[in-house]
PDB file of C-alpha atoms in Angstrom:
ATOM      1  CA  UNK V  16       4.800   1.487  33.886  1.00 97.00           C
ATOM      2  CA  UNK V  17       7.207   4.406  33.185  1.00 97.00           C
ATOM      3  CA  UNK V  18       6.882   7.027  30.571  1.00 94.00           C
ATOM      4  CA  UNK V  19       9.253   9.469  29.349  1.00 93.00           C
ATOM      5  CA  UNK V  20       7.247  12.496  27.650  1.00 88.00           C
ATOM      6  CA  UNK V  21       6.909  15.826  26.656  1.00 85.00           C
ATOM      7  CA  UNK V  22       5.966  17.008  23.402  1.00 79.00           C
ATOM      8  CA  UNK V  23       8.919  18.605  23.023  1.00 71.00           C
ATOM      9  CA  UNK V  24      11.456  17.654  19.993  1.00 74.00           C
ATOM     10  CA  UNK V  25      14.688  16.540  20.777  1.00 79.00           C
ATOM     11  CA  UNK V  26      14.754  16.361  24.355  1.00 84.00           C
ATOM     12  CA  UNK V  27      15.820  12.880  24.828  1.00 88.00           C
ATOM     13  CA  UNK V  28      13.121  10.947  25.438  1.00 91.00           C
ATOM     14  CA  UNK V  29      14.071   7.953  23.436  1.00 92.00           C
ATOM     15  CA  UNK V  30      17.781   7.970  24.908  1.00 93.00           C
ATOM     16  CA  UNK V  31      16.300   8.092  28.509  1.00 95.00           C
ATOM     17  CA  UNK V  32      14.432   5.104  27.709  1.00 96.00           C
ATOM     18  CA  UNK V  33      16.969   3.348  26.138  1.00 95.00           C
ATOM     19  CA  UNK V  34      19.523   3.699  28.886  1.00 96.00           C
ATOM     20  CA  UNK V  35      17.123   3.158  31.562  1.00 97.00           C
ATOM     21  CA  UNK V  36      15.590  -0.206  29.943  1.00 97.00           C
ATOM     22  CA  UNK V  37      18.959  -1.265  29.139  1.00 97.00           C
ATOM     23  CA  UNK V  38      20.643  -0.332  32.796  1.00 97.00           C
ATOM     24  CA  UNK V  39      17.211  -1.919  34.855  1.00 97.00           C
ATOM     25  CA  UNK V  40      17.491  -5.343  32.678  1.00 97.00           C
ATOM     26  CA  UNK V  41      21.128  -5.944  33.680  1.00 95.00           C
ATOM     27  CA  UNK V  42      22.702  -6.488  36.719  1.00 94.00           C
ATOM     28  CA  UNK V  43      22.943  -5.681  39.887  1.00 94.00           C
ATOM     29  CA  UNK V  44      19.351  -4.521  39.053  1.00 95.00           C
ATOM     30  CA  UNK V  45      17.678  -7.608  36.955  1.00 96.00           C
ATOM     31  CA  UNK V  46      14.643  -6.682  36.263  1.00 96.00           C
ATOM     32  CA  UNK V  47      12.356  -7.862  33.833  1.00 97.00           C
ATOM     33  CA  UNK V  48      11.925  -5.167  31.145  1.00 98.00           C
ATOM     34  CA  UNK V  49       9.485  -5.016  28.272  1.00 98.00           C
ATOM     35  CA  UNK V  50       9.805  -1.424  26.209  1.00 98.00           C
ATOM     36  CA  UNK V  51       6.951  -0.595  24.092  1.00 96.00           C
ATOM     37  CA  UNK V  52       7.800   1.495  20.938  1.00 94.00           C
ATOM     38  CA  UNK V  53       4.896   3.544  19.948  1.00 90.00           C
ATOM     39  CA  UNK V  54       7.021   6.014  17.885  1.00 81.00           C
ATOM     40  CA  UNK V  55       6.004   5.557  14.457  1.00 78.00           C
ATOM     41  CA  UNK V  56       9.905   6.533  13.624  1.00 80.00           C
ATOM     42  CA  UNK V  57      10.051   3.365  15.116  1.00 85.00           C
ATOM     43  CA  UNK V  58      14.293   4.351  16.368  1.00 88.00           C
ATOM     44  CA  UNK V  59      14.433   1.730  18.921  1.00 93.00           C
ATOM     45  CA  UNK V  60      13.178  -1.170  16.768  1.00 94.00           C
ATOM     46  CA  UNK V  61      15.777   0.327  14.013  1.00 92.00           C
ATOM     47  CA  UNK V  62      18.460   0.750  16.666  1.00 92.00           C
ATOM     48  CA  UNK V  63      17.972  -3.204  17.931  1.00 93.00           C
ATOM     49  CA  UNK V  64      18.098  -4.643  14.574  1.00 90.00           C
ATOM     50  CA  UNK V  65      21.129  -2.529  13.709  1.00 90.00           C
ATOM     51  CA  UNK V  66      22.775  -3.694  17.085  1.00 90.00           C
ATOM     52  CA  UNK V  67      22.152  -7.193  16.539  1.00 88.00           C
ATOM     53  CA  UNK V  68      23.385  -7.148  12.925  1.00 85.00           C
ATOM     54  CA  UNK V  69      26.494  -5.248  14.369  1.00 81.00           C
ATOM     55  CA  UNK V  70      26.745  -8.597  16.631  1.00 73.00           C
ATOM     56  CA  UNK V  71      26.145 -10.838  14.271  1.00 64.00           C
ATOM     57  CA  UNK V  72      23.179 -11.814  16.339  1.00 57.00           C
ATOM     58  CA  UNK V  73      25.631 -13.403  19.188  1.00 68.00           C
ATOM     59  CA  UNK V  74      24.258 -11.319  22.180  1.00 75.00           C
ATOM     60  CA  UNK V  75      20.965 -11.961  23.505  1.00 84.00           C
ATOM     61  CA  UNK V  76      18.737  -8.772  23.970  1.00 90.00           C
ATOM     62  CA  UNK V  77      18.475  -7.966  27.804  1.00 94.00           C
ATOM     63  CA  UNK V  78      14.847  -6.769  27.292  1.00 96.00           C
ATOM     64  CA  UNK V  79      12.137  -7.328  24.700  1.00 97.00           C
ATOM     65  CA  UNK V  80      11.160  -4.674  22.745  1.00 97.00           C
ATOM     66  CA  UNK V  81       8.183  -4.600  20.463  1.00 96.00           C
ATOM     67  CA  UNK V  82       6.637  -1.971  17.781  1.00 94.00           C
ATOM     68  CA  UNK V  83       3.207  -1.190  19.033  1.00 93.00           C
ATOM     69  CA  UNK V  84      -0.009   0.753  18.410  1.00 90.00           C
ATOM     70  CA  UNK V  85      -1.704   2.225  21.140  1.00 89.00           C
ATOM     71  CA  UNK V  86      -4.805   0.364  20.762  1.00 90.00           C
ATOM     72  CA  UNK V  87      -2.420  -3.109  21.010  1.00 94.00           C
ATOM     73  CA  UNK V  88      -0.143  -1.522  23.977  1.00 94.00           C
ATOM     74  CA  UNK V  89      -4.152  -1.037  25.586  1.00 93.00           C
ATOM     75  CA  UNK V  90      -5.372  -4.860  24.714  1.00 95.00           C
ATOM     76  CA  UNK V  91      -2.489  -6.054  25.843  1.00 96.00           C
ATOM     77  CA  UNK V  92      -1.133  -4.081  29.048  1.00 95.00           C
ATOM     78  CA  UNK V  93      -2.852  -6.300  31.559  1.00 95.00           C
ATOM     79  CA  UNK V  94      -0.974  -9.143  29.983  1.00 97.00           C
ATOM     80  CA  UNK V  95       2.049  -7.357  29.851  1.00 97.00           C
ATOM     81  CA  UNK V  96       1.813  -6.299  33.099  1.00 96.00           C
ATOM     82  CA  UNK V  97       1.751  -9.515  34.319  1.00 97.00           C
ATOM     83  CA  UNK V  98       4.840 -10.619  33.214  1.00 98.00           C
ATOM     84  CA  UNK V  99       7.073  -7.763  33.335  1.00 98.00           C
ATOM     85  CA  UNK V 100       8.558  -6.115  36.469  1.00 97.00           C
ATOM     86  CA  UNK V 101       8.917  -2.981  34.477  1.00 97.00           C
ATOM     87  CA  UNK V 102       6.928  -1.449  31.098  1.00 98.00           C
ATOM     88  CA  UNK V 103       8.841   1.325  29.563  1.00 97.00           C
ATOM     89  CA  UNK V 104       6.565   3.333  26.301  1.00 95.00           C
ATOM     90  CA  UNK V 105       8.337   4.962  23.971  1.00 90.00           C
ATOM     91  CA  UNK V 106       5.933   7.279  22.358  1.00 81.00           C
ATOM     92  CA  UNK V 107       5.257  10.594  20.124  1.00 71.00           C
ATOM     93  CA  UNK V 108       4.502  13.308  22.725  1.00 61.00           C
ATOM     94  CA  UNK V 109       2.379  15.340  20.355  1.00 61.00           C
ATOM     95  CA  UNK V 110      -1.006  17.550  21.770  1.00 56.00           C
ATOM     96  CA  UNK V 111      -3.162  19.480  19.948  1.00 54.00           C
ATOM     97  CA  UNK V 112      -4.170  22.384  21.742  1.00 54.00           C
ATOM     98  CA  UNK V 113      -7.547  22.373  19.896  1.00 57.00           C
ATOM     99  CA  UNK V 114      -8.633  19.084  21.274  1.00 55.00           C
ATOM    100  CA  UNK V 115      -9.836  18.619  25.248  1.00 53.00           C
ATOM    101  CA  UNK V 116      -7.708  16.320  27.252  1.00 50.00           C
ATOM    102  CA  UNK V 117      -9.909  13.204  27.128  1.00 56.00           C
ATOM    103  CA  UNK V 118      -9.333  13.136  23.051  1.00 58.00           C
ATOM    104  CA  UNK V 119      -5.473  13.426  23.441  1.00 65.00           C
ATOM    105  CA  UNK V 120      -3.831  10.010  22.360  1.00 73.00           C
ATOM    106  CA  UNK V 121      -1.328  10.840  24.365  1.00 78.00           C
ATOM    107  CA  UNK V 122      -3.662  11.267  27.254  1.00 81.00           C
ATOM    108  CA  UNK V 123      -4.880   7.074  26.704  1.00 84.00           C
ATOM    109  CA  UNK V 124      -0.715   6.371  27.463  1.00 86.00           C
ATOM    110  CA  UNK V 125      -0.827   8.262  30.766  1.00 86.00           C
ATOM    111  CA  UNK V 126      -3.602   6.834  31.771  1.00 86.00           C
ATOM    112  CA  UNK V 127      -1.508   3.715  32.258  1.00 90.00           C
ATOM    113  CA  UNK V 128       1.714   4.992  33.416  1.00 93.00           C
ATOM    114  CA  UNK V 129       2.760   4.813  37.195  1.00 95.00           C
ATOM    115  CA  UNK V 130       5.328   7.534  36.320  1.00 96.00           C
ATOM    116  CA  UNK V 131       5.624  10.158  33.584  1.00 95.00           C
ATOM    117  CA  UNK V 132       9.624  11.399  33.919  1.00 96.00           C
ATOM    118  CA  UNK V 133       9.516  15.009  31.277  1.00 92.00           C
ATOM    119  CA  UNK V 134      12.838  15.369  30.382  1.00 91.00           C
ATOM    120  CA  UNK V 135      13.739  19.142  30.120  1.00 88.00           C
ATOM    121  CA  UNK V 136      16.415  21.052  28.732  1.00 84.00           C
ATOM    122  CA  UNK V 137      17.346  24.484  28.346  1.00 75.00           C
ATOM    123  CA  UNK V 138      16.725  26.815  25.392  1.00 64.00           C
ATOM    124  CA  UNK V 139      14.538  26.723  22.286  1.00 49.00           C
ATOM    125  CA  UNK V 140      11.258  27.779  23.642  1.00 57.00           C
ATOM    126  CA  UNK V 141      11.292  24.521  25.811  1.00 58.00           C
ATOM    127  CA  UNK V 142       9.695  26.168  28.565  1.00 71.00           C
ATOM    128  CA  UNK V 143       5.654  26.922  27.006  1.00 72.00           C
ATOM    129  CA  UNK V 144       5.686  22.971  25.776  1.00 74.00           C
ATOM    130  CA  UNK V 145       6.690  22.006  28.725  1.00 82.00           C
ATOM    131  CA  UNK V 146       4.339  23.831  30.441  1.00 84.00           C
ATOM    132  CA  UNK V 147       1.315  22.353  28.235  1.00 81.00           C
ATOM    133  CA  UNK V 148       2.295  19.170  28.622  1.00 84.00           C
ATOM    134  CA  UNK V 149       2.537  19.357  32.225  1.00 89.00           C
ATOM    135  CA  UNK V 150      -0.912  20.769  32.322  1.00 88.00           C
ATOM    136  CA  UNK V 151      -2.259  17.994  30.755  1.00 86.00           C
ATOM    137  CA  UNK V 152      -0.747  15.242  33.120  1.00 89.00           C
ATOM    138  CA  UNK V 153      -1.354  17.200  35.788  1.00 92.00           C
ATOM    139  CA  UNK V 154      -5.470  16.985  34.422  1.00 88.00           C
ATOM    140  CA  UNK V 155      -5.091  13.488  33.995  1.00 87.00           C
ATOM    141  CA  UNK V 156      -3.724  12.627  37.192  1.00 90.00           C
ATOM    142  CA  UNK V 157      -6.453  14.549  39.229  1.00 90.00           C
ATOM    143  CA  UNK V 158      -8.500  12.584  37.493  1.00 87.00           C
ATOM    144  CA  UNK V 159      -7.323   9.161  38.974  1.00 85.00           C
ATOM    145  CA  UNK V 160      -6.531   9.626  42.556  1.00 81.00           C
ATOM    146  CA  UNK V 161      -7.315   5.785  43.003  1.00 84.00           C
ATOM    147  CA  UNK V 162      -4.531   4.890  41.028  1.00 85.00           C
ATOM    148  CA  UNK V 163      -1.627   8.073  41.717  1.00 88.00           C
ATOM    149  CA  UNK V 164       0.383   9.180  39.048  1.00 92.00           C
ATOM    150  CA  UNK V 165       3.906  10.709  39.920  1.00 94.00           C
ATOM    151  CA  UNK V 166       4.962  13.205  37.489  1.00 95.00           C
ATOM    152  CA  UNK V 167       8.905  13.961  37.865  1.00 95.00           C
ATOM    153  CA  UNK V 168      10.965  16.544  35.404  1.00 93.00           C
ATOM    154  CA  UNK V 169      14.163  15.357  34.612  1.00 93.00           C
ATOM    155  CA  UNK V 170      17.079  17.905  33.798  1.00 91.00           C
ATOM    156  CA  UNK V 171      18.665  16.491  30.832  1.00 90.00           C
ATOM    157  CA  UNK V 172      21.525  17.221  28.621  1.00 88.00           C
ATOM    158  CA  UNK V 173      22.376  20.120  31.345  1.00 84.00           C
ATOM    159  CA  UNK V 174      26.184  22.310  30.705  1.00 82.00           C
ATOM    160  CA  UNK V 175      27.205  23.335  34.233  1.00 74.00           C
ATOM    161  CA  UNK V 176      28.381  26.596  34.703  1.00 72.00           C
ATOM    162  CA  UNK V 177      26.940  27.917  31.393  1.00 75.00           C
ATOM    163  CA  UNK V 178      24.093  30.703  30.750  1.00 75.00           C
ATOM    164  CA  UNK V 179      21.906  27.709  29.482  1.00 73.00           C
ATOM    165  CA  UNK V 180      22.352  26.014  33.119  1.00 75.00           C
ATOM    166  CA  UNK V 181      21.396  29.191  34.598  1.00 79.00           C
ATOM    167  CA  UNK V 182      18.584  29.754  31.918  1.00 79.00           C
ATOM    168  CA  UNK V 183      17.156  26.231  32.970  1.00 81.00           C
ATOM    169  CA  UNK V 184      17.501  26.973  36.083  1.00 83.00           C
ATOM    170  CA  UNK V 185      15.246  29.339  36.101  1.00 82.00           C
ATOM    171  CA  UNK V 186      12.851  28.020  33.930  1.00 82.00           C
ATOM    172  CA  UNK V 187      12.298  25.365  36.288  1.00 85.00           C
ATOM    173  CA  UNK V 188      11.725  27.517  39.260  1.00 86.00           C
ATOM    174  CA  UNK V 189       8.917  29.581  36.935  1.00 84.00           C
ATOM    175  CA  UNK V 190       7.451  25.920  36.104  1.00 87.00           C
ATOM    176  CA  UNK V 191       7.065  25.349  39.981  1.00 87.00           C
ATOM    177  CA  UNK V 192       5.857  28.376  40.651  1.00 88.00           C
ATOM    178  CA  UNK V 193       2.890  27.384  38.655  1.00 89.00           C
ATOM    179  CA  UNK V 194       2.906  24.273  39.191  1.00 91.00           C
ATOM    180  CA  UNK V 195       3.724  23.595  43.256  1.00 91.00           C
ATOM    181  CA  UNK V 196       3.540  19.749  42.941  1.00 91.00           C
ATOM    182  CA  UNK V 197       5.952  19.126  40.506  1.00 93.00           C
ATOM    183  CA  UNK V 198       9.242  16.725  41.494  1.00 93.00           C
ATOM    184  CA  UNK V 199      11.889  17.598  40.048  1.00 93.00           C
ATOM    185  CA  UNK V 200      14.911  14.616  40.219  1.00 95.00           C
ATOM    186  CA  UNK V 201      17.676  16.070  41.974  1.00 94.00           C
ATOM    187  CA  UNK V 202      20.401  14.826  39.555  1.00 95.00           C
ATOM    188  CA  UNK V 203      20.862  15.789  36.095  1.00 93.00           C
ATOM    189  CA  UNK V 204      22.069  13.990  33.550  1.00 94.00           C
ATOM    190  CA  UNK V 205      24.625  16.124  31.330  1.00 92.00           C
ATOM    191  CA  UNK V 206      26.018  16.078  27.900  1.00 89.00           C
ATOM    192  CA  UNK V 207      27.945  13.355  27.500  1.00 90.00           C
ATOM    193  CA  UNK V 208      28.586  11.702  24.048  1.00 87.00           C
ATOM    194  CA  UNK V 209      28.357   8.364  25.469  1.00 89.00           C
ATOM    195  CA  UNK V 210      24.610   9.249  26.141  1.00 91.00           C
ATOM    196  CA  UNK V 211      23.633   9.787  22.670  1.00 87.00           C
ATOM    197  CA  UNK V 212      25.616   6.336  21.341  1.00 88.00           C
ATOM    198  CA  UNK V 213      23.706   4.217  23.190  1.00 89.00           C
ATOM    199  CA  UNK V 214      22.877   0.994  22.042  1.00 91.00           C
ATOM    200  CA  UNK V 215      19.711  -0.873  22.847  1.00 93.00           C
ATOM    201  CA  UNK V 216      22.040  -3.711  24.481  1.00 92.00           C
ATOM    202  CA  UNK V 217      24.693  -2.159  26.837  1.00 91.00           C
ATOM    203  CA  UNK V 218      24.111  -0.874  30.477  1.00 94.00           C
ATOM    204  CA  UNK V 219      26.101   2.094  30.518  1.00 94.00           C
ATOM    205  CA  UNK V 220      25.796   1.456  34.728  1.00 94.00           C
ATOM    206  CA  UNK V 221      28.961   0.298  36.305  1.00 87.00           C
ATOM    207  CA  UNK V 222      29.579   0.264  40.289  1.00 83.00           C
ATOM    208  CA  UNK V 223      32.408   1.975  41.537  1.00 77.00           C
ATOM    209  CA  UNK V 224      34.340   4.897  40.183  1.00 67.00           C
ATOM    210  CA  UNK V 225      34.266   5.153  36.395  1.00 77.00           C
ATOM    211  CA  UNK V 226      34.739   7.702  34.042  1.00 89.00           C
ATOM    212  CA  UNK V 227      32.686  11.092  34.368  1.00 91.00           C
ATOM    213  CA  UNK V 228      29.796   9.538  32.634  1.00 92.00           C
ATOM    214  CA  UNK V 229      29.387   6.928  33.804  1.00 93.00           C
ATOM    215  CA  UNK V 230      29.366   7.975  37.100  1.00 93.00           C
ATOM    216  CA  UNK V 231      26.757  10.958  36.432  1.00 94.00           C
ATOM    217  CA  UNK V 232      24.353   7.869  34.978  1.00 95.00           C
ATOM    218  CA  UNK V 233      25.173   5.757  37.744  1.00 95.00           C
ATOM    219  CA  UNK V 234      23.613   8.264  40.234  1.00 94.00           C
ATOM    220  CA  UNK V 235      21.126   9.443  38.260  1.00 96.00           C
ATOM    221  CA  UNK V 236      19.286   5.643  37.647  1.00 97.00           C
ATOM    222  CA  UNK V 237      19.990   5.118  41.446  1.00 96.00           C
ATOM    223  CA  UNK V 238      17.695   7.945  42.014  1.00 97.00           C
ATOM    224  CA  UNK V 239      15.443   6.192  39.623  1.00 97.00           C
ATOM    225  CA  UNK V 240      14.971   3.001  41.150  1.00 97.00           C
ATOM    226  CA  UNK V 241      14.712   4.663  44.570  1.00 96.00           C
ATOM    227  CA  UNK V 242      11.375   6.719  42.881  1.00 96.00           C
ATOM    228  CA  UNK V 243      10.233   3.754  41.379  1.00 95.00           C
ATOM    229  CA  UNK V 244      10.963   1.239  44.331  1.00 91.00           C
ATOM    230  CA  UNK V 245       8.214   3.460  46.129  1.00 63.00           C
ATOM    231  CA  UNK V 246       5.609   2.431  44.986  1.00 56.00           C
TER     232      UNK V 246
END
């Protein structure tokens, strides 16, 4: 059960799940993905039914995707769990900084994830809600060393060679500073346009030497499924 979160705006959290559920449903990988949209924007749902009307409803979805509450995703995760290989949630990473961790919805999500991926990016005060959001997943995993949860950062949307790269940079050294037992993936994925048009149907993953990125996604959901595959 995979979660992308942080309760930042606009970091990318419903493009990473969209190109990961789409790239892990198709081949070579095959797996059998169900995404969960909690976001009550609802932009997956949206984006399906747009793709398939684009299609004239020809191409068959490579994963099923279903609006959810959180109390249904709850009834129902056992089930789910069952009969997926993979669960991807797509959810609103709001906290309230009044409330203790145990009344955080978002707390009830990580509760079930095997892996909560925080995209991060560089600028725009990213670096204090990133921090409190890693706070709270780092309380809720100490809280259920039965059952680990990995918590990864992902560098997302990155500009090499810019004072942003170099800004994030650092940010993320500050972030593991304070927090020692924070992964951080090792590749990035940049700014590519082809990121942001993604469809909920297409695996932007192709083996082999493709265009720039292409190839940046390719190794970056490698190192994905290698995390994953670990446990």
């Amino acid at each position: 059960i995979l979660l992308f979160g942080n309760q930042k705006g606009g970091v990318g959290k419903t493009t990473l799940t969209a190109l990961t559920a789409n790239a892990l449903s198709l081949p070579p990988f095959s797996r059998r993905v169900f995404v969960a949209d909690l976001d009550q924007q609802q932009t997956l749902i949206r984006r399906r039914l747009a793709d398939l009307r684009d299609l004239d409803g020809d191409q068959v979805p490579p994963y099923k995707l279903e609006a959810k509450t959180i109390a249904e995703l709850l009834a129902e995760i056992e089930e789910l769990d069952r009969a997926f290989d993979v669960i991807l949630i797509d959810a609103a990473g709001k906290i309230d900084a009044q409330h203790p961790a145990e009344l955080q919805e978002i707390t009830k999500l990580l509760a079930l994830a095997d892996f909560l991926f925080v995209p991060v990016i560089a600028g725009n005060y990213a670096l204090d809600s990133t921090l409190d959001y890693l706070r709270l997943a780092f309380k809720i995993k100490a809280r259920r060393p039965e059952r680990p949860l990995e918590v990864i950062a992902v560098v997302n949307m990155a500009e090499l060679q810019t004072i942003d790269a170099r800004q994030l940079s650092e940010e993320l050294a500050e972030i593991r500073a304070m927090i020692p037992a924070l992964r951080v993936m090792k590749t990035p994925l940049h700014r590519y346009s082809a990121f942001r048009a993604i469809d909920t149907l297409t695996s932007l993953y192709i083996p082999g030497k493709v265009d720039k990125a292409r190839a940046n996604f390719r190794q970056w959901i490698e190192e994905l499924v290698k995390i994953i595959g670990k446990k």
